[in-house]
PDB file of C-alpha atoms in Angstrom:
ATOM      1  CA  MET A1163      97.234  86.768  97.191  1.00  0.00           C
ATOM      2  CA  ASP A1164      95.484  89.828  98.584  1.00  0.00           C
ATOM      3  CA  ILE A1165      97.805  92.226 100.355  1.00  0.00           C
ATOM      4  CA  VAL A1166      96.508  95.184 102.306  1.00  0.00           C
ATOM      5  CA  ILE A1167      98.766  98.129 103.114  1.00  0.00           C
ATOM      6  CA  ARG A1168      97.778 100.232 106.113  1.00  0.00           C
ATOM      7  CA  PRO A1169      99.305 102.133 109.040  1.00  0.00           C
ATOM      8  CA  VAL A1170     100.838  99.922 111.705  1.00  0.00           C
ATOM      9  CA  GLY A1171      98.576  99.223 114.667  1.00  0.00           C
ATOM     10  CA  LEU A1172      99.797  99.755 118.215  1.00  0.00           C
ATOM     11  CA  GLN A1173      99.412  96.030 118.875  1.00  0.00           C
ATOM     12  CA  GLU A1174     101.714  95.276 115.911  1.00  0.00           C
ATOM     13  CA  HIS A1175     104.731  97.324 117.002  1.00  0.00           C
ATOM     14  CA  GLU A1176     106.533  94.436 118.652  1.00  0.00           C
ATOM     15  CA  ALA A1177     105.862  91.992 115.820  1.00  0.00           C
ATOM     16  CA  LEU A1178     107.048  94.473 113.163  1.00  0.00           C
ATOM     17  CA  ALA A1179     110.141  95.228 115.244  1.00  0.00           C
ATOM     18  CA  GLY A1180     110.903  91.509 115.215  1.00  0.00           C
ATOM     19  CA  ILE A1181     110.308  91.131 111.470  1.00  0.00           C
ATOM     20  CA  THR A1182     112.513  94.122 110.680  1.00  0.00           C
ATOM     21  CA  ALA A1183     115.340  93.078 112.971  1.00  0.00           C
ATOM     22  CA  GLU A1184     115.238  89.473 111.745  1.00  0.00           C
ATOM     23  CA  ALA A1185     115.257  90.536 108.085  1.00  0.00           C
ATOM     24  CA  TYR A1186     118.400  92.625 108.572  1.00  0.00           C
ATOM     25  CA  LEU A1187     120.096  89.999 110.738  1.00  0.00           C
ATOM     26  CA  ALA A1188     119.238  87.021 108.519  1.00  0.00           C
ATOM     27  CA  ASP A1189     120.444  88.840 105.414  1.00  0.00           C
ATOM     28  CA  GLU A1190     123.663  89.775 107.245  1.00  0.00           C
ATOM     29  CA  LEU A1191     123.084  93.493 106.672  1.00  0.00           C
ATOM     30  CA  LEU A1192     124.339  94.510 110.119  1.00  0.00           C
ATOM     31  CA  ASP A1193     128.121  94.525 110.405  1.00  0.00           C
ATOM     32  CA  PHE A1194     128.046  93.764 114.121  1.00  0.00           C
ATOM     33  CA  GLY A1195     125.172  91.274 114.039  1.00  0.00           C
ATOM     34  CA  ALA A1196     123.008  91.278 117.156  1.00  0.00           C
ATOM     35  CA  ASP A1197     125.384  93.809 118.746  1.00  0.00           C
ATOM     36  CA  ASP A1198     124.964  96.370 115.951  1.00  0.00           C
ATOM     37  CA  PRO A1199     123.753  99.741 117.300  1.00  0.00           C
ATOM     38  CA  TYR A1200     121.458 100.181 114.275  1.00  0.00           C
ATOM     39  CA  LEU A1201     119.367  97.267 115.535  1.00  0.00           C
ATOM     40  CA  ALA A1202     117.828  99.577 118.145  1.00  0.00           C
ATOM     41  CA  GLU A1203     116.682 101.920 115.342  1.00  0.00           C
ATOM     42  CA  LEU A1204     115.192  99.008 113.424  1.00  0.00           C
ATOM     43  CA  ARG A1205     113.266  97.882 116.496  1.00  0.00           C
ATOM     44  CA  ALA A1206     112.006 101.402 117.363  1.00  0.00           C
ATOM     45  CA  VAL A1207     108.644 100.981 115.637  1.00  0.00           C
ATOM     46  CA  GLY A1208     106.760 102.990 118.257  1.00  0.00           C
ATOM     47  CA  ARG A1209     109.095 105.953 117.924  1.00  0.00           C
ATOM     48  CA  ARG A1210     109.030 105.757 114.123  1.00  0.00           C
ATOM     49  CA  ALA A1211     105.223 105.593 114.109  1.00  0.00           C
ATOM     50  CA  ALA A1212     105.059 108.687 116.335  1.00  0.00           C
ATOM     51  CA  GLU A1213     107.518 110.689 114.219  1.00  0.00           C
ATOM     52  CA  ALA A1214     106.860 109.415 110.669  1.00  0.00           C
ATOM     53  CA  GLU A1215     104.427 107.000 109.022  1.00  0.00           C
ATOM     54  CA  VAL A1216     104.974 103.284 109.457  1.00  0.00           C
ATOM     55  CA  LEU A1217     103.058 101.149 107.000  1.00  0.00           C
ATOM     56  CA  VAL A1218     102.494  97.414 107.184  1.00  0.00           C
ATOM     57  CA  ALA A1219     101.552  94.752 104.666  1.00  0.00           C
ATOM     58  CA  VAL A1220      99.072  92.116 105.832  1.00  0.00           C
ATOM     59  CA  ASP A1221      97.542  89.238 103.930  1.00  0.00           C
ATOM     60  CA  GLY A1222      93.873  88.280 103.706  1.00  0.00           C
ATOM     61  CA  GLU A1223      94.154  86.369 106.973  1.00  0.00           C
ATOM     62  CA  GLY A1224      95.541  89.435 108.750  1.00  0.00           C
ATOM     63  CA  THR A1225      99.062  87.985 108.979  1.00  0.00           C
ATOM     64  CA  LEU A1226     101.724  90.669 109.245  1.00  0.00           C
ATOM     65  CA  LEU A1227     104.087  90.304 106.273  1.00  0.00           C
ATOM     66  CA  GLY A1228     106.365  93.325 106.606  1.00  0.00           C
ATOM     67  CA  GLY A1229     106.616  97.065 106.910  1.00  0.00           C
ATOM     68  CA  VAL A1230     108.292 100.296 105.865  1.00  0.00           C
ATOM     69  CA  THR A1231     108.829 103.779 107.270  1.00  0.00           C
ATOM     70  CA  TYR A1232     107.636 106.632 105.046  1.00  0.00           C
ATOM     71  CA  ALA A1233     109.220 110.011 105.794  1.00  0.00           C
ATOM     72  CA  ALA A1234     107.368 112.987 104.352  1.00  0.00           C
ATOM     73  CA  PRO A1235     109.349 116.129 103.509  1.00  0.00           C
ATOM     74  CA  GLY A1236     110.836 117.641 106.644  1.00  0.00           C
ATOM     75  CA  SER A1237     110.591 114.421 108.661  1.00  0.00           C
ATOM     76  CA  ALA A1238     113.326 113.712 111.191  1.00  0.00           C
ATOM     77  CA  TRP A1239     113.422 110.186 109.720  1.00  0.00           C
ATOM     78  CA  ALA A1240     114.619 111.409 106.319  1.00  0.00           C
ATOM     79  CA  ASP A1241     118.341 110.865 105.785  1.00  0.00           C
ATOM     80  CA  ILE A1242     118.929 112.106 102.244  1.00  0.00           C
ATOM     81  CA  ALA A1243     115.686 113.747 101.090  1.00  0.00           C
ATOM     82  CA  GLY A1244     115.775 117.316  99.885  1.00  0.00           C
ATOM     83  CA  VAL A1245     113.089 119.837 100.824  1.00  0.00           C
ATOM     84  CA  ASP A1246     110.878 118.714  97.943  1.00  0.00           C
ATOM     85  CA  GLU A1247     111.430 114.963  98.373  1.00  0.00           C
ATOM     86  CA  ALA A1248     109.925 112.188 100.453  1.00  0.00           C
ATOM     87  CA  GLU A1249     111.943 109.174 101.554  1.00  0.00           C
ATOM     88  CA  PHE A1250     111.311 105.650 102.711  1.00  0.00           C
ATOM     89  CA  ARG A1251     113.444 103.521 104.986  1.00  0.00           C
ATOM     90  CA  MET A1252     113.630 100.197 106.744  1.00  0.00           C
ATOM     91  CA  LEU A1253     111.681  98.194 104.188  1.00  0.00           C
ATOM     92  CA  ALA A1254     111.491  94.664 105.576  1.00  0.00           C
ATOM     93  CA  VAL A1255     109.469  91.570 104.735  1.00  0.00           C
ATOM     94  CA  SER A1256     109.406  88.396 106.812  1.00  0.00           C
ATOM     95  CA  ARG A1257     111.357  85.475 105.395  1.00  0.00           C
ATOM     96  CA  GLU A1258     108.119  83.450 105.041  1.00  0.00           C
ATOM     97  CA  ALA A1259     106.413  86.215 103.051  1.00  0.00           C
ATOM     98  CA  ARG A1260     109.189  86.957 100.571  1.00  0.00           C
ATOM     99  CA  GLY A1261     108.320  86.572  96.926  1.00  0.00           C
ATOM    100  CA  ARG A1262     104.625  87.192  97.547  1.00  0.00           C
ATOM    101  CA  GLY A1263     104.566  90.874  96.540  1.00  0.00           C
ATOM    102  CA  ALA A1264     104.539  92.474  99.983  1.00  0.00           C
ATOM    103  CA  GLY A1265     107.756  94.440  99.448  1.00  0.00           C
ATOM    104  CA  GLU A1266     106.580  95.855  96.146  1.00  0.00           C
ATOM    105  CA  ALA A1267     103.167  96.706  97.617  1.00  0.00           C
ATOM    106  CA  LEU A1268     104.854  98.634 100.437  1.00  0.00           C
ATOM    107  CA  VAL A1269     107.045 100.578  97.987  1.00  0.00           C
ATOM    108  CA  ARG A1270     104.003 101.356  95.816  1.00  0.00           C
ATOM    109  CA  ALA A1271     102.203 102.704  98.891  1.00  0.00           C
ATOM    110  CA  CYS A1272     105.142 105.041  99.542  1.00  0.00           C
ATOM    111  CA  ILE A1273     105.034 106.184  95.921  1.00  0.00           C
ATOM    112  CA  ASP A1274     101.303 106.875  96.215  1.00  0.00           C
ATOM    113  CA  ARG A1275     101.831 108.932  99.390  1.00  0.00           C
ATOM    114  CA  ALA A1276     104.629 110.947  97.812  1.00  0.00           C
ATOM    115  CA  ARG A1277     102.553 111.629  94.683  1.00  0.00           C
ATOM    116  CA  ALA A1278      99.620 112.749  96.823  1.00  0.00           C
ATOM    117  CA  THR A1279     101.756 115.293  98.693  1.00  0.00           C
ATOM    118  CA  GLU A1280     101.748 118.719  97.106  1.00  0.00           C
ATOM    119  CA  GLY A1281     105.175 120.018  96.169  1.00  0.00           C
ATOM    120  CA  VAL A1282     106.950 116.650  96.278  1.00  0.00           C
ATOM    121  CA  SER A1283     109.053 116.122  93.161  1.00  0.00           C
ATOM    122  CA  GLY A1284     110.678 112.799  94.038  1.00  0.00           C
ATOM    123  CA  LEU A1285     110.912 109.818  96.332  1.00  0.00           C
ATOM    124  CA  VAL A1286     114.365 108.743  97.506  1.00  0.00           C
ATOM    125  CA  LEU A1287     115.910 105.863  99.405  1.00  0.00           C
ATOM    126  CA  SER A1288     119.220 104.486 100.597  1.00  0.00           C
ATOM    127  CA  THR A1289     120.111 100.820 100.277  1.00  0.00           C
ATOM    128  CA  GLN A1290     122.985  98.445 100.759  1.00  0.00           C
ATOM    129  CA  GLN A1291     124.702  96.776  97.816  1.00  0.00           C
ATOM    130  CA  ALA A1292     123.642  93.338  99.063  1.00  0.00           C
ATOM    131  CA  MET A1293     119.900  94.144  98.868  1.00  0.00           C
ATOM    132  CA  LEU A1294     119.596  92.857  95.305  1.00  0.00           C
ATOM    133  CA  GLY A1295     115.962  91.765  95.550  1.00  0.00           C
ATOM    134  CA  ALA A1296     114.960  95.229  96.701  1.00  0.00           C
ATOM    135  CA  HIS A1297     117.002  96.819  93.909  1.00  0.00           C
ATOM    136  CA  ARG A1298     114.998  94.809  91.365  1.00  0.00           C
ATOM    137  CA  ILE A1299     111.752  96.179  92.831  1.00  0.00           C
ATOM    138  CA  TYR A1300     113.061  99.752  92.770  1.00  0.00           C
ATOM    139  CA  ARG A1301     114.189  99.542  89.153  1.00  0.00           C
ATOM    140  CA  ARG A1302     110.953  97.847  88.064  1.00  0.00           C
ATOM    141  CA  LEU A1303     108.986 100.726  89.604  1.00  0.00           C
ATOM    142  CA  GLY A1304     111.070 103.378  87.845  1.00  0.00           C
ATOM    143  CA  PHE A1305     113.641 104.364  90.452  1.00  0.00           C
ATOM    144  CA  VAL A1306     117.056 105.272  89.068  1.00  0.00           C
ATOM    145  CA  ARG A1307     120.449 105.117  90.745  1.00  0.00           C
ATOM    146  CA  THR A1308     121.783 108.421  92.026  1.00  0.00           C
ATOM    147  CA  PRO A1309     125.445 107.609  92.742  1.00  0.00           C
ATOM    148  CA  GLU A1310     126.236 111.269  93.363  1.00  0.00           C
ATOM    149  CA  ARG A1311     124.105 110.993  96.517  1.00  0.00           C
ATOM    150  CA  ASP A1312     125.666 107.770  97.844  1.00  0.00           C
ATOM    151  CA  TRP A1313     126.839 108.221 101.416  1.00  0.00           C
ATOM    152  CA  LYS A1314     128.327 106.650 104.517  1.00  0.00           C
ATOM    153  CA  PRO A1315     126.246 106.856 107.701  1.00  0.00           C
ATOM    154  CA  VAL A1316     129.280 105.506 109.554  1.00  0.00           C
ATOM    155  CA  GLU A1317     132.881 104.969 108.477  1.00  0.00           C
ATOM    156  CA  HIS A1318     132.605 101.340 107.302  1.00  0.00           C
ATOM    157  CA  ILE A1319     129.118 101.345 105.726  1.00  0.00           C
ATOM    158  CA  SER A1320     128.499 102.687 102.219  1.00  0.00           C
ATOM    159  CA  LEU A1321     124.934 103.190 101.056  1.00  0.00           C
ATOM    160  CA  MET A1322     123.681 103.415  97.492  1.00  0.00           C
ATOM    161  CA  THR A1323     120.819 105.761  96.659  1.00  0.00           C
ATOM    162  CA  PHE A1324     117.882 105.667  94.269  1.00  0.00           C
ATOM    163  CA  ARG A1325     115.338 108.310  93.267  1.00  0.00           C
ATOM    164  CA  LEU A1326     111.966 108.198  91.584  1.00  0.00           C
ATOM    165  CA  GLU A1327     110.944 111.357  89.709  1.00  0.00           C
ATOM    166  CA  LEU A1328     107.282 112.074  90.409  1.00  0.00           C
TER     167      LEU A1328
END
């Protein structure tokens, strides 16, 4: 299947917000379900697109499959990146599109952007322990666990970290 990765279009903000929210809710990644405060961040595609780079995966028919937020060095959307690192967040693929390569294509696009940015030595990310499918993609693409950087955005949520040396 042909997958195209490109910046999110203004007309796609609402659909990507829905895909992202549904992916996190369906996979039970939000401790408070539909009442979780992080859901607002996941749905804030317009704000993310204005302050970082939001990429989408679409198939040959133009169907939106998923998206990711790429945070270049210095971006307000970077949680753990150092001054010489880029970061990606909120990788989400619709339930119907899973297993078709969209997630990996989105991660590869982030890798390409980081490699093309002068002075960037690595690409980092945070992930939950339950995101096993994503972990397989990260490891396959050369990311390594960085447990010394694991962190808790809030008291009851622990995030694992990975880094790709560029």
